[in-house]
Structures are given as structure tokens and as C-alpha cells.
mmCIF file of C-alpha atoms in Angstrom:
data_model
loop_
_atom_site.group_PDB
_atom_site.id
_atom_site.type_symbol
_atom_site.label_atom_id
_atom_site.label_comp_id
_atom_site.label_asym_id
_atom_site.label_seq_id
_atom_site.Cartn_x
_atom_site.Cartn_y
_atom_site.Cartn_z
ATOM 1 C CA MET A 1 13.076 48.814 55.985
ATOM 2 C CA GLN A 2 9.568 49.178 57.221
ATOM 3 C CA ASN A 3 8.768 47.783 60.796
ATOM 4 C CA ILE A 4 6.232 44.456 59.535
ATOM 5 C CA PRO A 5 3.773 43.526 62.140
ATOM 6 C CA ASN A 6 4.079 39.939 63.479
ATOM 7 C CA GLY A 7 2.184 37.785 60.861
ATOM 8 C CA MET A 8 1.943 40.184 58.152
ATOM 9 C CA ILE A 9 3.291 39.720 54.552
ATOM 10 C CA SER A 10 5.063 42.554 52.847
ATOM 11 C CA PRO A 11 4.508 43.835 50.120
ATOM 12 C CA ASP A 12 8.034 43.299 49.178
ATOM 13 C CA ARG A 13 8.383 39.659 50.556
ATOM 14 C CA THR A 14 6.690 36.324 49.970
ATOM 15 C CA LEU A 15 7.020 35.562 54.049
ATOM 16 C CA THR A 16 5.878 36.663 57.216
ATOM 17 C CA SER A 17 7.872 38.797 59.290
ATOM 18 C CA SER A 18 7.293 35.343 61.681
ATOM 19 C CA GLN A 19 8.060 32.886 59.141
ATOM 20 C CA ASP A 20 11.207 34.856 58.155
ATOM 21 C CA ARG A 21 12.150 34.921 61.548
ATOM 22 C CA ALA A 22 11.933 31.185 62.143
ATOM 23 C CA TRP A 23 14.059 30.303 58.758
ATOM 24 C CA ARG A 24 16.785 32.510 59.275
ATOM 25 C CA GLY A 25 16.993 31.275 62.959
ATOM 26 C CA PHE A 26 17.038 27.505 61.931
ATOM 27 C CA LEU A 27 19.807 28.873 59.517
ATOM 28 C CA ASP A 28 21.683 31.027 61.560
ATOM 29 C CA SER A 29 21.556 28.139 64.249
ATOM 30 C CA GLY A 30 22.582 25.391 62.247
ATOM 31 C CA THR A 31 25.373 27.610 60.735
ATOM 32 C CA VAL A 32 26.646 28.138 63.871
ATOM 33 C CA LEU A 33 26.669 24.741 65.289
ATOM 34 C CA THR A 34 28.144 23.193 62.189
ATOM 35 C CA GLU A 35 31.256 25.851 62.723
ATOM 36 C CA VAL A 36 31.536 24.693 66.414
ATOM 37 C CA LEU A 37 31.258 21.829 65.682
ATOM 38 C CA ASN A 38 34.201 21.945 62.933
ATOM 39 C CA ARG A 39 36.449 23.693 64.625
ATOM 40 C CA GLU A 40 35.961 21.272 67.303
ATOM 41 C CA LEU A 41 37.249 18.106 65.805
ATOM 42 C CA GLN A 42 39.356 19.546 63.894
ATOM 43 C CA ALA A 43 41.402 21.267 66.936
ATOM 44 C CA ARG A 44 41.040 18.223 68.847
ATOM 45 C CA HIS A 45 41.118 15.152 65.825
ATOM 46 C CA ASP A 46 42.664 16.733 62.693
ATOM 47 C CA LEU A 47 39.458 16.160 61.216
ATOM 48 C CA SER A 48 36.317 18.523 59.980
ATOM 49 C CA LEU A 49 32.705 17.734 60.417
ATOM 50 C CA SER A 50 32.070 16.487 56.987
ATOM 51 C CA GLN A 51 35.156 13.787 57.295
ATOM 52 C CA PHE A 52 33.491 12.496 60.824
ATOM 53 C CA ARG A 53 30.339 11.756 59.070
ATOM 54 C CA VAL A 54 31.772 9.796 56.344
ATOM 55 C CA LEU A 55 33.735 7.285 59.544
ATOM 56 C CA GLU A 56 29.841 8.060 61.024
ATOM 57 C CA LEU A 57 28.354 6.555 58.232
ATOM 58 C CA LEU A 58 31.066 3.701 57.332
ATOM 59 C CA ILE A 59 31.363 2.736 61.330
ATOM 60 C CA ALA A 60 26.783 2.096 60.740
ATOM 61 C CA ALA A 61 27.608 0.330 57.462
ATOM 62 C CA PRO A 62 27.514 -3.530 57.114
ATOM 63 C CA ASP A 63 31.228 -4.655 56.959
ATOM 64 C CA ASN A 64 31.980 -0.958 57.614
ATOM 65 C CA CYS A 65 31.834 -0.207 53.811
ATOM 66 C CA LEU A 66 29.762 1.781 51.761
ATOM 67 C CA ARG A 67 29.904 2.442 47.272
ATOM 68 C CA MET A 68 30.601 5.798 47.210
ATOM 69 C CA SER A 69 27.825 6.700 45.416
ATOM 70 C CA ASP A 70 25.619 5.809 48.467
ATOM 71 C CA LEU A 71 27.889 7.271 51.082
ATOM 72 C CA ALA A 72 27.632 10.358 48.756
ATOM 73 C CA ASP A 73 24.004 10.382 48.843
ATOM 74 C CA GLY A 74 24.426 9.762 53.224
ATOM 75 C CA VAL A 75 26.669 12.736 53.637
ATOM 76 C CA LEU A 76 24.241 15.027 51.016
ATOM 77 C CA SER A 77 27.033 15.853 49.410
ATOM 78 C CA SER A 78 28.154 15.443 45.582
ATOM 79 C CA ARG A 79 30.208 12.562 44.060
ATOM 80 C CA SER A 80 33.005 14.615 43.052
ATOM 81 C CA LYS A 81 33.427 16.371 46.681
ATOM 82 C CA LEU A 82 33.306 13.464 48.249
ATOM 83 C CA THR A 83 35.581 11.780 45.569
ATOM 84 C CA HIS A 84 38.400 14.293 47.067
ATOM 85 C CA GLN A 85 37.315 14.417 50.624
ATOM 86 C CA VAL A 86 37.576 10.370 50.508
ATOM 87 C CA GLY A 87 40.913 10.903 48.901
ATOM 88 C CA ARG A 88 42.352 12.678 51.926
ATOM 89 C CA MET A 89 40.925 10.440 54.233
ATOM 90 C CA GLU A 90 42.714 7.854 52.252
ATOM 91 C CA GLN A 91 45.955 9.979 52.678
ATOM 92 C CA LEU A 92 45.344 9.410 56.608
ATOM 93 C CA GLY A 93 45.027 6.440 56.433
ATOM 94 C CA LEU A 94 41.299 6.687 58.367
ATOM 95 C CA VAL A 95 40.063 4.853 54.899
ATOM 96 C CA HIS A 96 41.002 2.855 51.883
ATOM 97 C CA ARG A 97 38.869 2.546 48.480
ATOM 98 C CA SER A 98 38.515 -0.640 46.696
ATOM 99 C CA ALA A 99 36.202 -1.847 43.444
ATOM 100 C CA CYS A 100 33.396 -2.630 43.556
ATOM 101 C CA ASP A 101 32.905 -6.429 42.429
ATOM 102 C CA SER A 102 29.398 -6.695 41.147
ATOM 103 C CA ASP A 103 30.061 -3.224 39.301
ATOM 104 C CA ALA A 104 32.935 -2.232 37.145
ATOM 105 C CA ARG A 105 32.203 1.269 37.883
ATOM 106 C CA GLY A 106 31.721 0.984 41.102
ATOM 107 C CA VAL A 107 34.250 2.347 44.235
ATOM 108 C CA ILE A 108 33.679 0.828 47.509
ATOM 109 C CA ALA A 109 34.799 2.788 50.962
ATOM 110 C CA HIS A 110 36.222 0.637 53.484
ATOM 111 C CA LEU A 111 36.577 1.968 57.105
ATOM 112 C CA THR A 112 40.088 0.608 58.041
ATOM 113 C CA ASP A 113 41.035 -0.005 61.892
ATOM 114 C CA ARG A 114 43.128 3.465 61.906
ATOM 115 C CA GLY A 115 39.688 5.125 61.011
ATOM 116 C CA ALA A 116 37.448 3.060 63.569
ATOM 117 C CA ARG A 117 40.056 4.447 66.312
ATOM 118 C CA TRP A 118 39.972 7.866 64.981
ATOM 119 C CA PHE A 119 36.507 8.045 64.767
ATOM 120 C CA GLU A 120 35.884 6.452 68.166
ATOM 121 C CA LYS A 121 37.919 9.676 69.925
ATOM 122 C CA ALA A 122 36.369 12.193 67.564
ATOM 123 C CA GLN A 123 32.890 11.021 68.739
ATOM 124 C CA VAL A 124 33.624 11.803 72.217
ATOM 125 C CA THR A 125 33.999 15.421 71.554
ATOM 126 C CA TYR A 126 31.104 15.489 69.068
ATOM 127 C CA ALA A 127 28.830 13.900 71.276
ATOM 128 C CA ASP A 128 30.041 16.063 74.264
ATOM 129 C CA ALA A 129 29.879 19.487 71.803
ATOM 130 C CA ILE A 130 26.197 18.420 70.862
ATOM 131 C CA ARG A 131 25.473 18.319 74.495
ATOM 132 C CA ARG A 132 27.039 21.616 75.660
ATOM 133 C CA HIS A 133 26.334 23.643 72.356
ATOM 134 C CA PHE A 134 22.584 22.766 71.723
ATOM 135 C CA ILE A 135 21.262 20.149 74.084
ATOM 136 C CA GLU A 136 21.483 21.815 76.632
ATOM 137 C CA ALA A 137 20.179 25.227 75.524
ATOM 138 C CA LEU A 138 16.684 23.017 75.205
ATOM 139 C CA SER A 139 14.113 21.727 77.647
ATOM 140 C CA GLY A 140 13.129 17.974 76.761
ATOM 141 C CA ASP A 141 10.038 19.066 75.813
ATOM 142 C CA GLN A 142 11.600 21.478 73.166
ATOM 143 C CA LEU A 143 13.761 18.831 72.157
ATOM 144 C CA LYS A 144 11.028 16.503 71.632
ATOM 145 C CA ILE A 145 9.342 19.321 69.607
ATOM 146 C CA LEU A 146 12.541 19.988 67.636
ATOM 147 C CA GLU A 147 12.394 16.209 66.868
ATOM 148 C CA SER A 148 9.019 16.175 65.550
ATOM 149 C CA ILE A 149 9.370 19.667 63.930
ATOM 150 C CA PHE A 150 12.896 18.062 61.330
ATOM 151 C CA GLU A 151 11.153 14.509 61.243
ATOM 152 C CA GLN A 152 7.771 16.512 59.603
ATOM 153 C CA VAL A 153 10.347 18.626 57.437
ATOM 154 C CA THR A 154 12.937 16.145 56.159
ATOM 155 C CA GLY A 155 9.869 13.617 55.436
ATOM 156 C CA ALA A 156 8.226 16.749 53.043
ATOM 157 C CA LEU A 157 11.213 16.941 51.022
ATOM 158 C CA GLU A 158 11.520 13.236 49.830
ATOM 159 C CA ARG A 159 14.766 13.492 48.464
ATOM 160 C CA PRO A 160 16.746 10.184 47.896
ATOM 161 C CA ALA A 161 19.990 11.692 49.829
ATOM 162 C CA VAL A 162 17.241 12.463 52.909
ATOM 163 C CA HIS A 163 16.108 8.818 52.680
ATOM 164 C CA ALA A 164 19.413 7.423 52.455
ATOM 165 C CA VAL A 165 20.577 9.097 55.405
ATOM 166 C CA ARG A 166 17.179 7.859 56.980
ATOM 167 C CA GLN A 167 18.036 4.367 56.188
ATOM 168 C CA LEU A 168 21.571 4.264 57.358
ATOM 169 C CA ALA A 169 20.831 6.020 60.715
ATOM 170 C CA SER A 170 18.208 3.325 61.315
#
């Protein structure tokens, strides 16, 4: 493969080399950070990162419960994948499910007291890992720039799931 000078578009690519490096850097760092967080949560709390995200959304929700469809949107997961995940969490006593009173087809996921305690402990590990592997690698100015960048990118996506995550987080 030939070297492409910065800013030039390769005839066989649609991205400039700079754009490609930025994109690959985003993907690679996101993948590695996700793996590191997942490993640390698994090792210390027997909890996957996606299970942590479920607990995080439930703890922030009114009455610590959400419709399964809203929870799936919030964790950016398919409904079937979330159903299996919540089933495993239910076996651990972290959540329980019940029928939705207002919609016979709906199912509500509820955070249990055990789930809240488990989340509380895992949250310390999660925050510590983010600080060590992400925050400390950047300056305050770089963090502000990244915040702005990701707000802009997320806003441009206009996906209902992304907006659901934003609403639950605020």
C-alpha cells in the first residue's frame, strides 16, 4: 500500500489519511477502553460493563424502574439481547421484571436492593478505571474539546436511542 500524504484522498479510499487516523483512533481507543472497563468490573464485581450500564440507568430512573424497551434504547442494545442480559441479572438478584400495568405487552425492569448495593460498589471501580485510563491521559482543555466533539457527533446522529440515553442521563 502506498503512503498517502496528509490531507490527500487516496484513489481507492473515501477518507483522507488524517480522517482515517482520527476514525481509527476513536474506534481503537473506544474498543480498548471498553475491554479494560469490562475486565475490571468482571474481576472485581462479577459484572459486565453492559450489566453495569443497565444498573446505572435503573438507579437513575424514577422509582428505579424502566420499561424494557426504554432500557434497551438506553443501553443501545437490541431488545432480545437485553432480555437475555436482564434474565442473567435477575438470576443474580440484581433486578426483577414485572408486567406493565398500563400495557399488557410491556415489561418493567426493577432494580432490587441487592442490585443497588452491587452498583454502588461497582461504581467506585468504574469511576476509578475511567480516571486512570481516560481522564488522566488528557488535559482539562482536551476533555472540554472531546465533550464538545462528542456532543456534536451524537447530536448529528439523530437516533432515538441516543436521545433516550441523553434524557435518562439528564
